[in-house]
Amino acid sequence: MPEIDLTQATNFDLWKHSYAARAENLAVSEVRALFSVVSRPEVVSLAGGMPDVSALDGDLIEKAFQSMMATRGNYALQYGGGQGDPRLREQIQEIMALEGVHGSVEDIMITTGSQHALELISDLFLDQGDVVLVEAPSYVGAVGIFRHKEAHIEHVFTDDQGISPEALREAAERLIETGHKVKMLYLVPNFANPSGVTLTAERRVEVLKICRELGILIVEDNPYGQLYFGQEPPKAIRSLDDQGVVYLGSFSKIFSPGLRVGYVLAPPAIREKLVLANESAILSPATFAQMLVSEYLAISDWQGQIATYRDLYKTKRDAALSAVQQYLPKVHTTRPDGGFFLWLTLPEGLNSKDMLPLAVTELVAYTPGTAFYGDGRGANNIRVCFSHPTAENVAVGIKRLSNVINQQIELNETFGSGS
Ligand code: PMP
């Protein structure tokens, strides 16, 4: 070990010489630094993808807690099994059935949020340089994990009907032909984060066909499927294939993210490995949180709560879309039928990351588009999350955002994109 000069050391680099090489990929984004400002009450944050938990019934959760302690308190306070609470896994079967997904209790595993499931799956499948196919753009938390695993992230052309099957086949075949191991396709088919786009039923069938043909595992991540504003989205891809799809779900968006309870349904062989990986990482998922979720499901009208969330987010989506229409006439937006997000495309030449400090001085924050790509794209995109602020504040936030964007557009038009 080299001698450490403590006079030179900072909190951050003291052990730099000891990190694993892959820790390089855990760098804090510049954007994160600005987010400390975002928690100030005067700033409208359209940044973090947070549910509006103020719509939950606190009394009911207290009741679930008391009932859990009275009936299963000793179990809730104890270690549990690595696969998760059997009663909760049965209840999850009922939730998954809403999306056409049917699977054995034996093949469900509880995780610490679906983020943890993604980490375990990635660790199980990805060696350095392996290819993960993803939408363009893709979920920032997944991109972060794939990067940490030193995978090659290949974004596949995606439009307002979801990922393009033609582009998927082209990318997969090209990469396979050039000797790459294409390990998985990671998708958020319903009301995607960050685009808000939903994959059509026809494309689901085509995507599945391509992946089967080329031996590519599909990881279907579906935290938003129940948060539809009109029609239900098409049935899950997993409803069409129980061997080629690993399906992820979460209580974060239909109940509460603070409990950190998610789940994965996998073909038996993969599930077995995932349980071993789960035990190796955390021994058992948090018993207390699982049992609280289970009790909540048992005593509440949880489907009614989801309907409440739907109405609430629909109102906020409407506020967001009409504010974009009113204040940002030169900006293209997706028009999501559910979920939390709008994806804005600014005129070419504008840089949303550079604009963020200006936006913060206008008391609004957002996530720049580059966060959702592993290859530097997205400079002229912005993710707007409308789920957390009130509908009024969503509109206020977008109006503030327009002060910055419209000024940049004007400068761009006057002086060109070099300005
Ligand atoms: N997948 C997607 C697409 C998400 O948007 C999120 C949360 N923002 C997650 C997974 C992780 O959710 P959690 O770990 O809270 O279940």
Short mmCIF file of C-alpha atoms and ligand atoms in Angstrom, two decimals:
data_model
loop_
_atom_site.label_atom_id
_atom_site.label_comp_id
_atom_site.label_asym_id
_atom_site.label_seq_id
_atom_site.Cartn_x
_atom_site.Cartn_y
_atom_site.Cartn_z
CA MET A 1 0.00 0.00 0.00
CA PRO A 2 1.48 3.41 -0.91
CA GLU A 3 2.14 5.74 1.99
CA ILE A 4 -0.75 8.14 2.46
CA ASP A 5 0.01 11.82 2.67
CA LEU A 6 -2.78 12.97 4.96
CA THR A 7 -2.11 16.63 4.19
CA GLN A 8 -3.03 15.92 0.56
CA ALA A 9 -5.96 13.66 1.28
CA THR A 10 -9.57 14.69 0.93
CA ASN A 11 -12.59 12.73 2.07
CA PHE A 12 -12.96 11.49 -1.47
CA ASP A 13 -9.57 10.30 -2.59
CA LEU A 14 -7.97 8.84 0.53
CA TRP A 15 -8.52 5.22 -0.59
CA LYS A 16 -8.50 5.82 -4.33
CA HIS A 17 -5.58 3.41 -4.80
CA SER A 18 -7.62 0.59 -3.24
CA TYR A 19 -10.88 0.75 -5.14
CA ALA A 20 -11.89 -2.03 -7.50
CA ALA A 21 -11.47 -0.90 -11.11
CA ARG A 22 -15.24 -0.93 -11.65
CA ALA A 23 -15.69 1.68 -8.87
CA GLU A 24 -14.60 4.19 -11.53
CA ASN A 25 -18.11 3.82 -12.90
CA LEU A 26 -19.70 5.01 -9.66
CA ALA A 27 -18.83 8.67 -10.24
CA VAL A 28 -21.32 11.21 -8.89
CA SER A 29 -22.96 13.11 -11.72
CA GLU A 30 -22.60 16.88 -11.83
CA VAL A 31 -26.35 16.96 -11.79
CA ARG A 32 -26.51 15.32 -8.38
CA ALA A 33 -24.56 18.20 -6.86
CA LEU A 34 -27.30 20.62 -7.88
CA PHE A 35 -29.99 18.46 -6.33
CA SER A 36 -29.09 19.58 -2.81
CA VAL A 37 -30.57 22.94 -3.82
CA VAL A 38 -33.73 21.28 -5.02
CA SER A 39 -34.96 20.39 -1.56
CA ARG A 40 -35.39 24.10 -0.78
CA PRO A 41 -39.14 24.73 -0.43
CA GLU A 42 -39.18 27.61 -2.92
CA VAL A 43 -37.84 25.38 -5.70
CA VAL A 44 -40.40 23.42 -7.73
CA SER A 45 -38.76 20.10 -8.41
CA LEU A 46 -39.74 18.34 -11.60
CA ALA A 47 -36.60 16.25 -11.13
CA GLY A 48 -36.90 13.19 -8.87
CA GLY A 49 -39.40 10.48 -9.85
CA MET A 50 -41.27 10.49 -6.58
CA PRO A 51 -44.85 9.37 -5.95
CA ASP A 52 -47.23 11.69 -4.11
CA VAL A 53 -47.51 9.73 -0.87
CA SER A 54 -49.67 12.48 0.64
CA ALA A 55 -52.49 10.64 -1.16
CA LEU A 56 -52.07 7.66 1.17
CA ASP A 57 -54.35 7.15 4.15
CA GLY A 58 -52.04 7.41 7.19
CA ASP A 59 -54.66 6.04 9.58
CA LEU A 60 -55.03 2.94 7.49
CA ILE A 61 -51.28 2.34 7.48
CA GLU A 62 -51.23 2.75 11.25
CA LYS A 63 -54.02 0.20 11.45
CA ALA A 64 -52.05 -2.19 9.22
CA PHE A 65 -49.03 -1.70 11.48
CA GLN A 66 -51.03 -2.46 14.64
CA SER A 67 -52.67 -5.46 13.09
CA MET A 68 -49.27 -6.74 11.88
CA MET A 69 -47.74 -6.38 15.35
CA ALA A 70 -50.72 -8.10 16.97
CA THR A 71 -50.77 -11.06 14.61
CA ARG A 72 -47.20 -11.51 13.34
CA GLY A 73 -45.08 -9.14 15.45
CA ASN A 74 -42.49 -11.76 16.42
CA TYR A 75 -42.00 -12.79 12.80
CA ALA A 76 -41.86 -9.21 11.59
CA LEU A 77 -39.03 -8.42 14.01
CA GLN A 78 -37.06 -11.56 13.12
CA TYR A 79 -34.86 -12.61 10.17
CA GLY A 80 -36.85 -14.18 7.36
CA GLY A 81 -36.27 -16.46 4.37
CA GLY A 82 -34.12 -15.30 1.45
CA GLN A 83 -37.00 -15.58 -1.01
CA GLY A 84 -39.40 -13.45 1.00
CA ASP A 85 -42.65 -13.82 2.93
CA PRO A 86 -44.85 -16.59 1.42
CA ARG A 87 -48.09 -14.74 2.21
CA LEU A 88 -46.87 -11.59 0.46
CA ARG A 89 -45.77 -13.69 -2.52
CA GLU A 90 -49.30 -15.06 -2.78
CA GLN A 91 -50.73 -11.54 -2.69
CA ILE A 92 -48.27 -10.51 -5.41
CA GLN A 93 -49.75 -13.22 -7.63
CA GLU A 94 -53.04 -11.32 -7.45
CA ILE A 95 -51.37 -8.01 -8.35
CA MET A 96 -49.46 -9.49 -11.28
CA ALA A 97 -52.64 -11.11 -12.58
CA LEU A 98 -53.97 -7.58 -13.22
CA GLU A 99 -51.38 -7.38 -16.03
CA GLY A 100 -52.04 -10.88 -17.34
CA VAL A 101 -49.02 -12.34 -15.54
CA HIS A 102 -49.46 -15.72 -13.89
CA GLY A 103 -46.63 -17.42 -12.08
CA SER A 104 -46.02 -19.85 -9.24
CA VAL A 105 -45.44 -18.51 -5.71
CA GLU A 106 -42.24 -20.57 -5.90
CA ASP A 107 -40.91 -18.41 -8.72
CA ILE A 108 -41.47 -15.05 -7.02
CA MET A 109 -38.73 -13.48 -4.94
CA ILE A 110 -39.03 -10.33 -2.85
CA THR A 111 -36.35 -7.68 -3.24
CA THR A 112 -35.45 -4.36 -1.64
CA GLY A 113 -37.33 -2.39 -4.27
CA SER A 114 -37.12 -3.44 -7.90
CA GLN A 115 -33.84 -1.56 -8.12
CA HIS A 116 -32.32 -4.35 -6.06
CA ALA A 117 -33.78 -6.96 -8.42
CA LEU A 118 -32.12 -5.17 -11.33
CA GLU A 119 -28.80 -5.19 -9.50
CA LEU A 120 -29.05 -8.93 -8.73
CA ILE A 121 -30.04 -9.82 -12.30
CA SER A 122 -27.26 -7.71 -13.75
CA ASP A 123 -24.74 -9.26 -11.41
CA LEU A 124 -25.93 -12.72 -12.42
CA PHE A 125 -25.74 -12.15 -16.18
CA LEU A 126 -23.29 -9.43 -17.05
CA ASP A 127 -19.57 -9.78 -17.51
CA GLN A 128 -17.45 -6.85 -18.60
CA GLY A 129 -18.21 -5.90 -22.22
CA ASP A 130 -21.46 -7.89 -22.46
CA VAL A 131 -24.22 -6.10 -24.30
CA VAL A 132 -27.48 -4.90 -22.78
CA LEU A 133 -30.02 -3.61 -25.26
CA VAL A 134 -32.16 -0.79 -23.89
CA GLU A 135 -34.70 1.77 -25.06
CA ALA A 136 -33.58 5.21 -26.20
CA PRO A 137 -33.79 6.82 -23.66
CA SER A 138 -33.70 4.32 -20.76
CA TYR A 139 -34.20 4.36 -16.98
CA VAL A 140 -31.30 6.18 -15.28
CA GLY A 141 -31.07 3.66 -12.41
CA ALA A 142 -30.71 0.76 -14.85
CA VAL A 143 -28.14 2.61 -16.94
CA GLY A 144 -26.18 3.21 -13.72
CA ILE A 145 -26.17 -0.49 -12.80
CA PHE A 146 -25.21 -1.64 -16.31
CA ARG A 147 -22.41 0.87 -16.33
CA HIS A 148 -21.17 -0.33 -12.96
CA LYS A 149 -21.10 -3.89 -14.34
CA GLU A 150 -18.97 -2.50 -17.19
CA ALA A 151 -21.53 -3.68 -19.73
CA HIS A 152 -21.89 -2.20 -23.20
CA ILE A 153 -25.18 -0.30 -23.24
CA GLU A 154 -26.76 -0.26 -26.70
CA HIS A 155 -29.69 2.14 -27.06
CA VAL A 156 -32.22 1.00 -29.65
CA PHE A 157 -34.36 3.46 -31.59
CA THR A 158 -37.61 4.12 -29.73
CA ASP A 159 -40.58 6.19 -30.89
CA ASP A 160 -44.01 7.00 -29.47
CA GLN A 161 -45.01 3.32 -29.81
CA GLY A 162 -42.04 2.09 -27.82
CA ILE A 163 -38.88 0.31 -28.90
CA SER A 164 -38.68 -0.39 -32.65
CA PRO A 165 -38.58 -4.13 -33.48
CA GLU A 166 -36.72 -3.45 -36.75
CA ALA A 167 -34.04 -1.44 -34.98
CA LEU A 168 -33.87 -4.07 -32.24
CA ARG A 169 -33.21 -6.85 -34.74
CA GLU A 170 -30.67 -4.76 -36.61
CA ALA A 171 -28.75 -3.86 -33.43
CA ALA A 172 -28.83 -7.37 -31.98
CA GLU A 173 -27.76 -9.07 -35.22
CA ARG A 174 -25.01 -6.52 -35.86
CA LEU A 175 -23.58 -6.95 -32.37
CA ILE A 176 -23.81 -10.74 -32.45
CA GLU A 177 -22.13 -10.84 -35.87
CA THR A 178 -19.26 -8.71 -34.57
CA GLY A 179 -18.63 -11.20 -31.76
CA HIS A 180 -20.42 -9.51 -28.88
CA LYS A 181 -22.40 -11.40 -26.27
CA VAL A 182 -25.84 -9.85 -26.30
CA LYS A 183 -27.12 -10.88 -22.89
CA MET A 184 -30.38 -9.09 -22.33
CA LEU A 185 -32.97 -6.61 -23.44
CA TYR A 186 -34.04 -4.30 -20.61
CA LEU A 187 -37.44 -2.68 -21.16
CA VAL A 188 -39.98 -0.53 -19.32
CA PRO A 189 -42.94 -1.27 -21.61
CA ASN A 190 -45.59 0.73 -19.73
CA PHE A 191 -45.42 4.53 -19.33
CA ALA A 192 -41.64 4.33 -19.45
CA ASN A 193 -39.24 6.22 -17.29
CA PRO A 194 -38.19 8.70 -18.67
CA SER A 195 -40.19 8.92 -21.93
CA GLY A 196 -43.72 8.10 -20.73
CA VAL A 197 -44.11 5.95 -23.86
CA THR A 198 -45.96 2.59 -23.93
CA LEU A 199 -44.95 -0.34 -26.13
CA THR A 200 -47.85 -1.38 -28.37
CA ALA A 201 -49.33 -4.90 -28.18
CA GLU A 202 -48.15 -5.72 -31.72
CA ARG A 203 -44.60 -4.67 -30.96
CA ARG A 204 -44.59 -6.74 -27.73
CA VAL A 205 -45.19 -9.85 -29.83
CA GLU A 206 -42.50 -8.88 -32.34
CA VAL A 207 -39.95 -8.01 -29.68
CA LEU A 208 -40.53 -11.35 -28.00
CA LYS A 209 -40.17 -13.20 -31.30
CA ILE A 210 -36.83 -11.51 -32.04
CA CYS A 211 -35.44 -12.18 -28.57
CA ARG A 212 -36.52 -15.83 -28.67
CA GLU A 213 -34.93 -16.29 -32.07
CA LEU A 214 -31.65 -14.69 -31.01
CA GLY A 215 -31.52 -16.18 -27.49
CA ILE A 216 -31.77 -12.84 -25.66
CA LEU A 217 -33.31 -12.71 -22.19
CA ILE A 218 -35.95 -10.00 -21.70
CA VAL A 219 -35.96 -8.11 -18.42
CA GLU A 220 -39.41 -6.51 -18.22
CA ASP A 221 -39.53 -3.76 -15.58
CA ASN A 222 -43.10 -2.72 -14.83
CA PRO A 223 -43.47 -0.33 -11.88
CA TYR A 224 -46.01 1.95 -13.62
CA GLY A 225 -48.38 -0.46 -15.41
CA GLN A 226 -51.28 0.07 -13.01
CA LEU A 227 -51.02 3.86 -13.18
CA TYR A 228 -52.95 4.26 -16.44
CA PHE A 229 -55.10 7.35 -17.09
CA GLY A 230 -57.52 5.92 -19.61
CA GLN A 231 -57.27 2.50 -21.15
CA GLU A 232 -55.21 -0.20 -19.50
CA PRO A 233 -51.88 -0.83 -21.26
CA PRO A 234 -51.50 -4.08 -23.24
CA LYS A 235 -50.79 -7.24 -21.27
CA ALA A 236 -47.23 -7.73 -20.04
CA ILE A 237 -44.69 -9.45 -22.30
CA ARG A 238 -44.30 -12.02 -19.51
CA SER A 239 -47.95 -13.00 -20.09
CA LEU A 240 -46.81 -14.33 -23.50
CA ASP A 241 -43.73 -16.25 -22.37
CA ASP A 242 -42.80 -17.75 -19.02
CA GLN A 243 -39.28 -18.90 -19.94
CA GLY A 244 -37.72 -15.99 -21.77
CA VAL A 245 -38.78 -13.11 -19.54
CA VAL A 246 -37.75 -11.97 -16.07
CA TYR A 247 -40.53 -9.75 -14.74
CA LEU A 248 -40.01 -6.99 -12.15
CA GLY A 249 -42.66 -5.30 -10.05
CA SER A 250 -42.67 -2.87 -7.15
CA PHE A 251 -44.83 -1.43 -4.40
CA SER A 252 -43.04 1.91 -4.70
CA LYS A 253 -45.49 3.52 -7.11
CA ILE A 254 -48.74 1.77 -6.18
CA PHE A 255 -48.17 2.10 -2.42
CA SER A 256 -45.00 3.56 -0.92
CA PRO A 257 -41.31 3.65 -1.95
CA GLY A 258 -40.17 4.18 1.65
CA LEU A 259 -40.82 0.54 2.50
CA ARG A 260 -38.47 -0.59 -0.28
CA VAL A 261 -40.43 -3.67 -1.32
CA GLY A 262 -40.26 -4.97 -4.87
CA TYR A 263 -40.33 -8.38 -6.48
CA VAL A 264 -39.11 -10.48 -9.36
CA LEU A 265 -40.79 -13.39 -11.15
CA ALA A 266 -38.24 -15.54 -12.95
CA PRO A 267 -38.05 -18.92 -14.67
CA PRO A 268 -37.19 -21.55 -11.98
CA ALA A 269 -33.47 -21.92 -12.76
CA ILE A 270 -32.87 -18.16 -12.77
CA ARG A 271 -35.04 -17.73 -9.67
CA GLU A 272 -32.95 -20.30 -7.80
CA LYS A 273 -29.77 -18.37 -8.58
CA LEU A 274 -31.43 -15.07 -7.68
CA VAL A 275 -32.43 -16.40 -4.24
CA LEU A 276 -28.82 -17.47 -3.60
CA ALA A 277 -27.63 -14.05 -4.74
CA ASN A 278 -30.21 -12.33 -2.52
CA GLU A 279 -29.12 -14.36 0.52
CA SER A 280 -25.49 -13.65 -0.24
CA ALA A 281 -26.13 -9.91 -0.47
CA ILE A 282 -28.64 -9.24 2.33
CA LEU A 283 -29.52 -12.60 4.02
CA SER A 284 -33.21 -11.82 3.74
CA PRO A 285 -35.32 -8.95 2.46
CA ALA A 286 -36.67 -6.78 5.33
CA THR A 287 -39.29 -8.89 7.08
CA PHE A 288 -40.86 -5.91 8.80
CA ALA A 289 -41.48 -4.01 5.57
CA GLN A 290 -42.78 -7.09 3.77
CA MET A 291 -45.24 -7.91 6.51
CA LEU A 292 -46.46 -4.33 6.70
CA VAL A 293 -47.11 -4.36 2.95
CA SER A 294 -48.82 -7.73 3.28
CA GLU A 295 -51.06 -6.52 6.10
CA TYR A 296 -51.88 -3.33 4.18
CA LEU A 297 -52.96 -5.45 1.20
CA ALA A 298 -55.02 -7.69 3.48
CA ILE A 299 -56.97 -4.96 5.29
CA SER A 300 -57.24 -2.16 2.74
CA ASP A 301 -58.96 -1.41 -0.51
CA TRP A 302 -55.56 -1.27 -2.22
CA GLN A 303 -57.10 -1.21 -5.67
CA GLY A 304 -59.08 1.86 -4.57
CA GLN A 305 -55.80 3.47 -3.52
CA ILE A 306 -54.34 2.78 -6.96
CA ALA A 307 -57.44 4.37 -8.51
CA THR A 308 -56.85 7.44 -6.30
CA TYR A 309 -53.26 7.65 -7.53
CA ARG A 310 -54.45 7.32 -11.13
CA ASP A 311 -56.87 10.25 -10.80
CA LEU A 312 -54.29 12.37 -9.04
CA TYR A 313 -51.55 11.77 -11.61
CA LYS A 314 -53.93 12.24 -14.50
CA THR A 315 -54.79 15.72 -13.18
CA LYS A 316 -51.08 16.49 -12.87
CA ARG A 317 -50.31 15.09 -16.35
CA ASP A 318 -53.04 17.32 -17.77
CA ALA A 319 -51.60 20.34 -15.94
CA ALA A 320 -48.13 19.51 -17.28
CA LEU A 321 -49.27 19.07 -20.89
CA SER A 322 -51.32 22.24 -20.99
CA ALA A 323 -48.45 24.23 -19.42
CA VAL A 324 -46.05 22.89 -22.07
CA GLN A 325 -48.53 23.80 -24.79
CA GLN A 326 -49.02 27.28 -23.36
CA TYR A 327 -45.47 28.23 -22.40
CA LEU A 328 -43.20 26.08 -24.54
CA PRO A 329 -44.61 26.21 -28.08
CA LYS A 330 -41.27 25.29 -29.69
CA VAL A 331 -40.69 22.24 -27.53
CA HIS A 332 -41.89 18.73 -28.41
CA THR A 333 -43.37 16.63 -25.63
CA THR A 334 -44.45 13.01 -25.37
CA ARG A 335 -48.09 12.54 -24.29
CA PRO A 336 -48.08 9.72 -21.74
CA ASP A 337 -51.25 7.74 -20.97
CA GLY A 338 -50.00 6.90 -17.49
CA GLY A 339 -47.04 7.06 -15.12
CA PHE A 340 -45.00 10.04 -13.96
CA PHE A 341 -43.08 11.57 -16.86
CA LEU A 342 -43.01 13.85 -19.89
CA TRP A 343 -39.99 13.74 -22.17
CA LEU A 344 -39.25 17.09 -23.76
CA THR A 345 -37.20 17.61 -26.90
CA LEU A 346 -35.77 21.11 -27.23
CA PRO A 347 -34.61 22.57 -30.54
CA GLU A 348 -31.23 21.23 -31.72
CA GLY A 349 -28.25 22.99 -30.21
CA LEU A 350 -29.75 23.60 -26.78
CA ASN A 351 -28.02 21.89 -23.88
CA SER A 352 -30.26 20.96 -20.96
CA LYS A 353 -27.38 20.19 -18.61
CA ASP A 354 -25.83 23.62 -19.13
CA MET A 355 -29.24 25.20 -18.59
CA LEU A 356 -29.87 23.53 -15.25
CA PRO A 357 -28.03 26.10 -13.05
CA LEU A 358 -30.07 28.85 -14.78
CA ALA A 359 -33.26 26.90 -14.12
CA VAL A 360 -32.37 26.55 -10.46
CA THR A 361 -31.96 30.31 -10.19
CA GLU A 362 -35.50 30.50 -11.63
CA LEU A 363 -36.51 28.09 -8.80
CA VAL A 364 -37.26 25.04 -10.89
CA ALA A 365 -35.34 21.78 -11.30
CA TYR A 366 -35.51 18.90 -13.78
CA THR A 367 -33.36 16.00 -14.91
CA PRO A 368 -31.27 16.60 -18.05
CA GLY A 369 -31.70 14.07 -20.85
CA THR A 370 -28.08 12.86 -20.82
CA ALA A 371 -28.80 11.01 -17.55
CA PHE A 372 -30.92 8.53 -19.50
CA TYR A 373 -28.29 7.52 -22.02
CA GLY A 374 -25.11 5.53 -21.57
CA ASP A 375 -23.53 7.18 -24.62
CA GLY A 376 -23.76 10.93 -24.08
CA ARG A 377 -26.93 11.48 -26.11
CA GLY A 378 -29.91 13.44 -24.78
CA ALA A 379 -28.27 16.87 -24.57
CA ASN A 380 -31.40 18.58 -25.90
CA ASN A 381 -33.85 16.53 -23.83
CA ILE A 382 -35.42 17.10 -20.44
CA ARG A 383 -37.34 14.71 -18.23
CA VAL A 384 -40.22 16.40 -16.46
CA CYS A 385 -41.64 14.46 -13.53
CA PHE A 386 -45.16 15.68 -12.77
CA SER A 387 -46.09 13.21 -10.02
CA HIS A 388 -44.82 14.92 -6.88
CA PRO A 389 -45.62 18.67 -6.92
CA THR A 390 -49.24 19.79 -6.77
CA ALA A 391 -50.92 20.30 -10.17
CA GLU A 392 -50.65 24.08 -9.63
CA ASN A 393 -46.94 23.80 -8.93
CA VAL A 394 -46.40 21.57 -11.95
CA ALA A 395 -47.74 24.45 -14.07
CA VAL A 396 -45.69 27.03 -12.12
CA GLY A 397 -42.58 24.89 -12.57
CA ILE A 398 -43.06 24.58 -16.32
CA LYS A 399 -43.71 28.32 -16.64
CA ARG A 400 -40.44 29.00 -14.79
CA LEU A 401 -38.69 26.48 -17.00
CA SER A 402 -40.01 28.30 -20.06
CA ASN A 403 -38.25 31.50 -18.93
CA VAL A 404 -34.94 29.72 -19.32
CA ILE A 405 -35.73 27.58 -22.36
CA ASN A 406 -37.39 30.30 -24.44
CA GLN A 407 -34.52 32.68 -23.76
CA GLN A 408 -32.05 30.01 -24.87
CA ILE A 409 -34.10 29.33 -28.00
CA GLU A 410 -34.03 33.03 -28.82
CA LEU A 411 -30.27 33.24 -28.32
CA ASN A 412 -29.86 30.14 -30.41
CA GLU A 413 -31.95 31.57 -33.23
CA THR A 414 -30.12 34.89 -33.12
CA PHE A 415 -26.54 33.72 -32.74
CA GLY A 416 -26.63 30.02 -33.73
CA SER A 417 -26.02 27.01 -31.55
CA GLY A 418 -22.41 27.99 -30.86
CA SER A 419 -23.62 30.71 -28.49
N1 PMP B 1 -37.51 0.78 -12.54
C1 PMP B 1 -38.00 1.95 -12.96
C2 PMP B 1 -38.38 2.09 -14.39
C3 PMP B 1 -38.17 3.01 -12.07
O1 PMP B 1 -38.67 4.16 -12.52
C4 PMP B 1 -37.80 2.84 -10.72
C5 PMP B 1 -37.91 3.95 -9.71
N2 PMP B 1 -37.80 5.22 -10.15
C6 PMP B 1 -37.28 1.61 -10.34
C7 PMP B 1 -37.16 0.60 -11.27
C8 PMP B 1 -36.85 1.33 -8.94
O2 PMP B 1 -37.93 1.37 -8.07
P1 PMP B 1 -37.95 0.74 -6.64
O3 PMP B 1 -36.57 0.24 -6.34
O4 PMP B 1 -38.37 1.83 -5.73
O5 PMP B 1 -38.91 -0.38 -6.71
#
